[in-house]
Short mmCIF file of C-alpha atoms and ligand atoms in Angstrom, two decimals:
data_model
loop_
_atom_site.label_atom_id
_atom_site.label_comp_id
_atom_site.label_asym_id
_atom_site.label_seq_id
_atom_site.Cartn_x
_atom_site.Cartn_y
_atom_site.Cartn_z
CA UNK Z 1 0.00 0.00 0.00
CA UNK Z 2 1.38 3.80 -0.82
CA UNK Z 3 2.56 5.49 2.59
CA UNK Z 4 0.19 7.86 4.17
CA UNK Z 5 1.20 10.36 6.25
CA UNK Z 6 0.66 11.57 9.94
CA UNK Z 7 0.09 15.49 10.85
CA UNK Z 8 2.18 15.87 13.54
CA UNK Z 9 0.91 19.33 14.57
CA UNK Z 10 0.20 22.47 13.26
CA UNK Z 11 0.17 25.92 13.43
CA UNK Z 12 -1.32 29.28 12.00
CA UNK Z 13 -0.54 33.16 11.69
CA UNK Z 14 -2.95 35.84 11.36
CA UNK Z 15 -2.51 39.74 10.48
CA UNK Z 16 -3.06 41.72 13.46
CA UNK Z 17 -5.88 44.31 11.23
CA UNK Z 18 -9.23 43.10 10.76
CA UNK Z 19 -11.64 44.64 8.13
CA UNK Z 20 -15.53 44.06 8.80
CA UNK Z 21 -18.40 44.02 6.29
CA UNK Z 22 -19.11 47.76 7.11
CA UNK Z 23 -14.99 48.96 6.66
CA UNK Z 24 -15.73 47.49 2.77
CA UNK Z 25 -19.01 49.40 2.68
CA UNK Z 26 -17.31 52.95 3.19
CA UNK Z 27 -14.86 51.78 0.22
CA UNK Z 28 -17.40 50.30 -2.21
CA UNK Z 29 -21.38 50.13 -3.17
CA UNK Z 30 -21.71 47.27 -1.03
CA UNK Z 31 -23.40 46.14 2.86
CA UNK Z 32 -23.15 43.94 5.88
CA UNK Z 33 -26.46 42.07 4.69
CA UNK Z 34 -25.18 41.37 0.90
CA UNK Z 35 -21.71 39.88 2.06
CA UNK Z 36 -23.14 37.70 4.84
CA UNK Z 37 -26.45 36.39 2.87
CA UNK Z 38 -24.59 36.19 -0.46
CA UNK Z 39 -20.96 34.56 0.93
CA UNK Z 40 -21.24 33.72 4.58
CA UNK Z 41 -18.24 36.34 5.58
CA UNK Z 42 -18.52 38.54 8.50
CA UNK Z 43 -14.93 39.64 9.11
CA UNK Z 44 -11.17 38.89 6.98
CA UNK Z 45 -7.47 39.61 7.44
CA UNK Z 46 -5.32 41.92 6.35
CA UNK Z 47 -1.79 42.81 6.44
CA UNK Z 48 -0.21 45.98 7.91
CA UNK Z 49 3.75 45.47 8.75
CA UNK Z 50 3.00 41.62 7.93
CA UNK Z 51 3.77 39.97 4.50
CA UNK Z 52 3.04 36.50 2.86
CA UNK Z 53 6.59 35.42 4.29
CA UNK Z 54 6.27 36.73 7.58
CA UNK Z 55 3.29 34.62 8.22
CA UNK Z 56 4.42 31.78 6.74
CA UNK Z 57 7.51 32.33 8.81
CA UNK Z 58 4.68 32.74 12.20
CA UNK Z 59 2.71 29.73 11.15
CA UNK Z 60 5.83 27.36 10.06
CA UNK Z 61 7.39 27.93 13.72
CA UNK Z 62 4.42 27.19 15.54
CA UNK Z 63 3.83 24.07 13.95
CA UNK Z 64 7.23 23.30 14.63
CA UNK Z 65 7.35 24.22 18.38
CA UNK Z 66 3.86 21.86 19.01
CA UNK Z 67 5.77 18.91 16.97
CA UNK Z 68 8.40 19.12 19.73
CA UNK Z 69 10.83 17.55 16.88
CA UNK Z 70 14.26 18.21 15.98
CA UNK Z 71 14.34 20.91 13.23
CA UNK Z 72 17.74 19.49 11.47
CA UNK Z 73 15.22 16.44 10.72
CA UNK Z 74 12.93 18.39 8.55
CA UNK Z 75 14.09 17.69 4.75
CA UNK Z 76 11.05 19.24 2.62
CA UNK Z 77 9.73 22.69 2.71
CA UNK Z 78 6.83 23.59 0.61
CA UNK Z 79 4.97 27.23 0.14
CA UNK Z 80 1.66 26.99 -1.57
CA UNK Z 81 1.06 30.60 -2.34
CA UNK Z 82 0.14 33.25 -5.00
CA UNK Z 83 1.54 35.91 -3.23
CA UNK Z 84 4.92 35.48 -2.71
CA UNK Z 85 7.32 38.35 -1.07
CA UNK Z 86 9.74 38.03 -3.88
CA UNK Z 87 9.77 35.93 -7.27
CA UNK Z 88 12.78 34.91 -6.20
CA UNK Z 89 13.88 33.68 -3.61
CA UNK Z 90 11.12 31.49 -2.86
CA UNK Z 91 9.11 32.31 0.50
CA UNK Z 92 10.25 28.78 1.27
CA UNK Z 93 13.50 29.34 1.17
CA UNK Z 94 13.13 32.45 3.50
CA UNK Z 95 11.34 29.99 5.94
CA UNK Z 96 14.65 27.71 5.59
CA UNK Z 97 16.33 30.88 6.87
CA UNK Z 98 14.33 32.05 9.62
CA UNK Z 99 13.21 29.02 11.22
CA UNK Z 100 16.97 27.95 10.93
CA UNK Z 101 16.70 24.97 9.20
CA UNK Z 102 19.43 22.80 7.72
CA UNK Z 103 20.41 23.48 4.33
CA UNK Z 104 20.34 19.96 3.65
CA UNK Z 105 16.44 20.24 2.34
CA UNK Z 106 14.44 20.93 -0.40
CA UNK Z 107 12.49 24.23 -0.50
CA UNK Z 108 10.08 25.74 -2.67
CA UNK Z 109 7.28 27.35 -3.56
CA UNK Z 110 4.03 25.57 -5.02
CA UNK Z 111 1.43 27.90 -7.14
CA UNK Z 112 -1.95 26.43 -7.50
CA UNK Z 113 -3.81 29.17 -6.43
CA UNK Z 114 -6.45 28.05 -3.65
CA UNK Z 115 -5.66 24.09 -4.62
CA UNK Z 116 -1.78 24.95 -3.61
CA UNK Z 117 -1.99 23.23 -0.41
CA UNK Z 118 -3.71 20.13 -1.60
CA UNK Z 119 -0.46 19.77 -4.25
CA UNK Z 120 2.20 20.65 -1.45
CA UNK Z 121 0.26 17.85 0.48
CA UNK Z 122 0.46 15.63 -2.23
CA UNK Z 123 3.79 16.14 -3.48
CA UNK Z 124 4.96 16.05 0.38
CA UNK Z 125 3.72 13.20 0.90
CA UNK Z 126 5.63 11.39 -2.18
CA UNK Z 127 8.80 13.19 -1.67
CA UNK Z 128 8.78 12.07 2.09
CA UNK Z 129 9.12 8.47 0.90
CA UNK Z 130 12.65 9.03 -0.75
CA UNK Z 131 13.75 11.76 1.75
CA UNK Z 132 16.70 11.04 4.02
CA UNK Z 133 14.70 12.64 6.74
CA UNK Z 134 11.77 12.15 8.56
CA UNK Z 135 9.68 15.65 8.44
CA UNK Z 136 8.35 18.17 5.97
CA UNK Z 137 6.88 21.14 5.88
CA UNK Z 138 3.84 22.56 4.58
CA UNK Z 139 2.80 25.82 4.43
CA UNK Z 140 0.18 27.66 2.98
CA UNK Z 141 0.07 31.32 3.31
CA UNK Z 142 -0.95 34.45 1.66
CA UNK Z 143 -0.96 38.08 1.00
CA UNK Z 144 -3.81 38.53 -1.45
CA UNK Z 145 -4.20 42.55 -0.44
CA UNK Z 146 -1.55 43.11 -2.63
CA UNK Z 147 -3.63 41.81 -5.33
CA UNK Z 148 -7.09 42.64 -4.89
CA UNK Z 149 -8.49 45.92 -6.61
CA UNK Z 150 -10.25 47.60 -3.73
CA UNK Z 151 -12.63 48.81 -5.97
CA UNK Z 152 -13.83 45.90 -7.36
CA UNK Z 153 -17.29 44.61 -5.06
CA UNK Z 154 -17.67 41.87 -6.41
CA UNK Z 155 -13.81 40.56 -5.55
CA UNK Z 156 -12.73 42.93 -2.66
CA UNK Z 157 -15.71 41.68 -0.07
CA UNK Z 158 -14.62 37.94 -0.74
CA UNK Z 159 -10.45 37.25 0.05
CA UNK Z 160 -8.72 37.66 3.18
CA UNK Z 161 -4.78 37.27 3.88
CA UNK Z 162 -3.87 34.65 6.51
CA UNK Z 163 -1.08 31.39 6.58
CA UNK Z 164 -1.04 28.25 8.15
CA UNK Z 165 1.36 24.93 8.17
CA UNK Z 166 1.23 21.36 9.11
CA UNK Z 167 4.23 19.39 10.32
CA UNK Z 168 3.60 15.87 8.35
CA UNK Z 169 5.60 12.87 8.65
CA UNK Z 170 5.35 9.39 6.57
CA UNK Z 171 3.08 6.66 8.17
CA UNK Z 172 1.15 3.38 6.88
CA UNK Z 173 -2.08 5.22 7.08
CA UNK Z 174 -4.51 5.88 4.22
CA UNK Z 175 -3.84 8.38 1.60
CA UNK Z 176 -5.47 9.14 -1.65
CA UNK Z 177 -5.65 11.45 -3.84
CA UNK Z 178 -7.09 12.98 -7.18
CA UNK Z 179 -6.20 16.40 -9.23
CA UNK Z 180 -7.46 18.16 -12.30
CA UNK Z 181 -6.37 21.03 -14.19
CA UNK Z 182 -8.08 22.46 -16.95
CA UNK Z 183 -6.17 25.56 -18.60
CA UNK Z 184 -8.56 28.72 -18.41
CA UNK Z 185 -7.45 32.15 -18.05
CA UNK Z 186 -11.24 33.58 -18.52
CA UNK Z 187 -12.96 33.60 -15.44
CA UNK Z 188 -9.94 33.64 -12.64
CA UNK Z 189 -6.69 35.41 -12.97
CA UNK Z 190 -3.82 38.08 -12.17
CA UNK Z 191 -1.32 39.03 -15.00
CA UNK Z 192 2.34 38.60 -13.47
CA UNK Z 193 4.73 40.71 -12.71
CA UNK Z 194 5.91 43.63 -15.42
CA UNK Z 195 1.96 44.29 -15.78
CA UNK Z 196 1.15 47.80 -14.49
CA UNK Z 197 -2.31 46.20 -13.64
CA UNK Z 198 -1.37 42.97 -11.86
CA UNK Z 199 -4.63 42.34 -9.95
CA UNK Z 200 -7.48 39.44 -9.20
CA UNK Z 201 -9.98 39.27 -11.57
CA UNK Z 202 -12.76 37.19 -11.75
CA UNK Z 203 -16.02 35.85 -13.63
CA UNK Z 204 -17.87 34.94 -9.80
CA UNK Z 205 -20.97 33.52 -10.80
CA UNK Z 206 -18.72 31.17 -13.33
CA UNK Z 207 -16.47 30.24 -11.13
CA UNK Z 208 -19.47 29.44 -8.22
CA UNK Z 209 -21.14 26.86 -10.92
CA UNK Z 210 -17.17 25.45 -11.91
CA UNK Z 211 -16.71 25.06 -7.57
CA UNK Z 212 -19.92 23.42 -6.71
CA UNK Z 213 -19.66 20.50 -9.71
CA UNK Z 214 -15.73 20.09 -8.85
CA UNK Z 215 -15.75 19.54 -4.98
CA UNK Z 216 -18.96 17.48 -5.81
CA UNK Z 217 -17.14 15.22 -8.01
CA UNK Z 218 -13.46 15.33 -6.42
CA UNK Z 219 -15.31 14.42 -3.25
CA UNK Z 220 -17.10 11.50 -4.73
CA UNK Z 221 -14.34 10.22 -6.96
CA UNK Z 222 -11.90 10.17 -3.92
CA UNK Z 223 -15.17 8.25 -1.72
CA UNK Z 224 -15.30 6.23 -4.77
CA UNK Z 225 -12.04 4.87 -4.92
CA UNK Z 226 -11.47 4.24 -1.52
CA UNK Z 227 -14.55 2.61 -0.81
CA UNK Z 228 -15.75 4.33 1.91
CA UNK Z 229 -19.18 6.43 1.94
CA UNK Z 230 -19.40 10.03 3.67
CA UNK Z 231 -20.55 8.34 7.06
CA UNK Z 232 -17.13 6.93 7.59
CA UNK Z 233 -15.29 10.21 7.74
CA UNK Z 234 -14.57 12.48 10.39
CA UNK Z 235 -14.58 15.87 7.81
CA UNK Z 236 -15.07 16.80 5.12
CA UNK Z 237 -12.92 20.29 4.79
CA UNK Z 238 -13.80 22.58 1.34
CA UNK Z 239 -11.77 25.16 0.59
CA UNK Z 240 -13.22 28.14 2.35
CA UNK Z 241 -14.27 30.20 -1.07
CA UNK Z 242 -17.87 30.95 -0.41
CA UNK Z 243 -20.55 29.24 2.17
CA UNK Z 244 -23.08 28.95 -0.09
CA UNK Z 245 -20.63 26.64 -2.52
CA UNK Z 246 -20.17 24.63 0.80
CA UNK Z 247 -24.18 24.32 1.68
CA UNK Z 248 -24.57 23.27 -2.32
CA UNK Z 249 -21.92 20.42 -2.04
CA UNK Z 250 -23.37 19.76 1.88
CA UNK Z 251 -26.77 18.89 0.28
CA UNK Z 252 -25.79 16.07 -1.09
CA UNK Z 253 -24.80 14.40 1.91
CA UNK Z 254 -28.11 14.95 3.80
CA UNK Z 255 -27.50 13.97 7.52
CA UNK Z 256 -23.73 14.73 7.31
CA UNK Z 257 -24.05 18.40 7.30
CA UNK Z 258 -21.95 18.67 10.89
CA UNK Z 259 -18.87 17.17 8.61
CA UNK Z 260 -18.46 20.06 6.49
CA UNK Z 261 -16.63 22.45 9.14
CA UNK Z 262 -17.34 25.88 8.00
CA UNK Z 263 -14.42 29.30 9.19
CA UNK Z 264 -14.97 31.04 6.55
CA UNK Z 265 -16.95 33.97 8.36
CA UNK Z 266 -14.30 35.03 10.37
CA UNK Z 267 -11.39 34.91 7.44
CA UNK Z 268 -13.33 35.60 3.81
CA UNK Z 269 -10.96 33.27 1.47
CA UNK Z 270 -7.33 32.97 2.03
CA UNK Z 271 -6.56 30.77 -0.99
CA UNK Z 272 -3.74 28.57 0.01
CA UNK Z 273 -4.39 29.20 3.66
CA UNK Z 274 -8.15 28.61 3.69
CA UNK Z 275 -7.83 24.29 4.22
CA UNK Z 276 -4.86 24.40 6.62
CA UNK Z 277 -6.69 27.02 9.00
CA UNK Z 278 -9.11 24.25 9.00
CA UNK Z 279 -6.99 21.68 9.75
CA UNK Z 280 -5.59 23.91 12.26
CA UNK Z 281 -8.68 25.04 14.05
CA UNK Z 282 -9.48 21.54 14.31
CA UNK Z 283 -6.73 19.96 15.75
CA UNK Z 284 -6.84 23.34 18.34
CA UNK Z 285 -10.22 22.47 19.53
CA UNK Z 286 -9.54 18.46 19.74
CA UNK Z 287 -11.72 17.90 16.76
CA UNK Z 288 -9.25 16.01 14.64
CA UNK Z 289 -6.43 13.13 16.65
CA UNK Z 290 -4.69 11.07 15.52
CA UNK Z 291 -6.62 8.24 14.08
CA UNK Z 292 -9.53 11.08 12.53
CA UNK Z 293 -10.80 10.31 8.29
CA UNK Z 294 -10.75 13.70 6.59
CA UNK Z 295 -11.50 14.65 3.15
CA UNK Z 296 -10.19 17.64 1.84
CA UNK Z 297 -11.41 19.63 -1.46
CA UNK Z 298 -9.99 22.24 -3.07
CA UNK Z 299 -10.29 24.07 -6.13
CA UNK Z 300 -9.25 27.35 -7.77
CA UNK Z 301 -7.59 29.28 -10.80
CA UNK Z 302 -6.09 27.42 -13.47
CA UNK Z 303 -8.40 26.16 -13.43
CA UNK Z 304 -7.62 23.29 -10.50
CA UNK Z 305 -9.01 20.86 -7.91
CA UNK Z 306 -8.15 18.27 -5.90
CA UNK Z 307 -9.58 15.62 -3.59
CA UNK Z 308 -7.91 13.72 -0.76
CA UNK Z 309 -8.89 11.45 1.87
CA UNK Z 310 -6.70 10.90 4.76
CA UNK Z 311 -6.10 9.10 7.87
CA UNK Z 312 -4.45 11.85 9.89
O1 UT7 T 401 -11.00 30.69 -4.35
C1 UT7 T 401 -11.73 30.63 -5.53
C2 UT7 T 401 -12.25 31.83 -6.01
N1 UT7 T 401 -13.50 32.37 -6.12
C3 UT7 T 401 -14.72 31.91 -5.76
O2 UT7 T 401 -14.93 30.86 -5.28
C4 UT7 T 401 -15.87 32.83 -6.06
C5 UT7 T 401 -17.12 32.10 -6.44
N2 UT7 T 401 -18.21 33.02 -6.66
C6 UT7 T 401 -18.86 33.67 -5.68
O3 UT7 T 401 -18.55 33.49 -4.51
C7 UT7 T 401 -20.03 34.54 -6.03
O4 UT7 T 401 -20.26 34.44 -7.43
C8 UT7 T 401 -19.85 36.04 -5.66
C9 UT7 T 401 -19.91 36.20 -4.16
C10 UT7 T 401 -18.52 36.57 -6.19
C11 UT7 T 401 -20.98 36.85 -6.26
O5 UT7 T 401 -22.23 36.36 -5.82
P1 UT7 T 401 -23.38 36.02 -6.84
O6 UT7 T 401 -24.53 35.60 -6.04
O7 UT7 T 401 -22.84 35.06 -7.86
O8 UT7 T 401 -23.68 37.43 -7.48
P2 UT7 T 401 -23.57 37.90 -9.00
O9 UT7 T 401 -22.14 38.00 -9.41
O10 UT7 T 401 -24.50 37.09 -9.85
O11 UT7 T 401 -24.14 39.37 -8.85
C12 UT7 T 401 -25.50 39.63 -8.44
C13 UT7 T 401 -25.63 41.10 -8.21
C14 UT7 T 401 -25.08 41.97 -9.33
O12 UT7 T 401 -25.93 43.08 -9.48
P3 UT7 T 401 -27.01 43.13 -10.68
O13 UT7 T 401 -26.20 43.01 -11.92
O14 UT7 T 401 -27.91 41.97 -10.42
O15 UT7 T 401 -27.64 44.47 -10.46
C15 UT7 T 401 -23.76 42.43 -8.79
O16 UT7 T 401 -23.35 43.67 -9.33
O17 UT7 T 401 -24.93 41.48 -7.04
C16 UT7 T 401 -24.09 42.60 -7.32
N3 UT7 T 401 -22.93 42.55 -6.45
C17 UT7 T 401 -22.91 43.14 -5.24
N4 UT7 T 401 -23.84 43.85 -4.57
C18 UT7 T 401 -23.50 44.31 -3.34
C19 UT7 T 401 -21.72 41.97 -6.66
N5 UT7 T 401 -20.93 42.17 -5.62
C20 UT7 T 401 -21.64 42.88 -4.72
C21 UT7 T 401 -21.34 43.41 -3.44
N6 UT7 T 401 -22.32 44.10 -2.80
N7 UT7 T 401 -20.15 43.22 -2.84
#
């Protein structure tokens, strides 16, 4: 059987400014009752002094301090973000730095937009099995302020920054997983650097119908193939993009609405970060041990998604 993998703890940073319903309502056309009826978000993140590295930096050492483990032994780092400090070096490699690493590991970045941390999960996961060392390192974090167009309603209400990281290590537990990618530059994008107008833009309504048939299907493809129906798992964690995607996907699972853990009020969408803020919050509050069945979903630009299911 493929190696699984154990989350040995985790960790998560948050900016210290929050902006409410009503702060985006003095900036654009917009109100407390449209963003909480049409999205399910109260409240989000956003940086001041902080940047995408410096929480990934925040969230990467307290993951590391719960794990209690020797930091020479971690040999993969991995960054799932859009929003990177620098385009080179890689916000991984600053984390190398800061958290004082060895330099006997391999670091870098992983851009999948919101999927990201789903692939640096995966791609951990598989790289653990021929690493000389026991740990890795995965971090999702972002600083999607510097990319949103705060005049834009219909994108500025919705993302929030935020990071958070998981300390994994291989273990003969159950791991699968499935990923799609379907180039699309129409409905979700940002031009890259050297544009004068490098910001998010996005077709919503498209990408709401493209969300609610992908988790729907990477969740039952990933059921499918490991043989298990929704009553055998713990969670069932969706990338944190919009509540009503989540309720859509949650209706097909009628009596299993508890499993679909919902945070998204209190941080809009934090892309990379929105699925290991989850993980996090749930292994704060004792809802996830060792032992727990999750099934994560994510999708995003690219367009991408992904499925797993995971003994934890
Ligand atoms: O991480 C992955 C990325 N993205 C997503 O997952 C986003 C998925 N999509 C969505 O979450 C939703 O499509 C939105 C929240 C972005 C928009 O909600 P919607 O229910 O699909 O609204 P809509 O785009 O169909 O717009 C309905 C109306 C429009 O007005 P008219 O044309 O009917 O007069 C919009 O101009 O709502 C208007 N509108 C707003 N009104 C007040 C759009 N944004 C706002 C706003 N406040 N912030």
């Amino acid at each position: 059987m493929m190696k699984g993998i154990r989350i040995v703890a985790t960790g998560s940073a948050l900016p210290e400014k929050v902006i409410t319903n009503d702060d985006l309502s003095r900036l654009v056309d917009t109100n407390d009752e449209w963003i909480t009826t049409r999205t399910g978000i109260k409240q989000r993140y956003q940086c001041g002094q902080e940047t995408c590295v410096s929480l990934a930096v925040q969230a990467a050492e307290e993951a590391v301090s719960r794990a209690g483990i020797d930091r020479a032994e971690i040999g993969v780092v991995l960054v799932a973000t859009q929003t990177p400090d620098y385009i080179f070096p890689s916000a991984a490699c600053l984390v190398q730095k800061e958290l004082g690493l060895s330099e006997e590991v391999m670091a870098f970045d992983i851009g999948a937009a919101c999927t990201g941390f789903l692939m640096g999960l995966g791609t951990a996961r598989a790289l653990l099995e021929a690493s000389p060392k026991p740990y890795a390192l995965v971090i999702g974090s972002e600083q999607l302020s510097k990319i949103i167009d705060y005049t834009d309603r219909s994108t500025c209400i919705l993302f929030g920054d935020g990071a958070a990281a998981v300390v994994i290590e291989s273990a003969d537990k159950s791991f699968r997983q499935k990923s799609w990618a379907r180039g699309n530059r129409e409905v979700l994008s940002c031009l890259g650097p050297g544009n004068a107008n490098a910001k998010l833009q996005m077709l919503g309504s498209e990408v709401f119908r493209f969300a609610v048939t992908a988790l729907a299907q990477a969740i039952e493809e990933v059921l499918g193939e490991e043989g298990i129906t929704m009553a055998e798992v713990d969670y069932c964690i969706c990338h944190q993009a919009n509540a009503r995607i989540i309720s859509h996907v949650m209706k097909k699972y009628p009596g299993f609405e508890d499993k679909f853990y919902m945070n998204i009020e209190k941080y809009g969408n934090t892309s990379a970060a929105s699925i290991p803020l989850v993980l996090d919050e749930l292994f704060r509050e004792g809802k996830l041990r060792s032992g727990s069945r999750v099934i994560c979903v994510g999708f995003g630009a690219g367009l991408t998604w992904s499925g797993l299911y995971m003994e934890v």
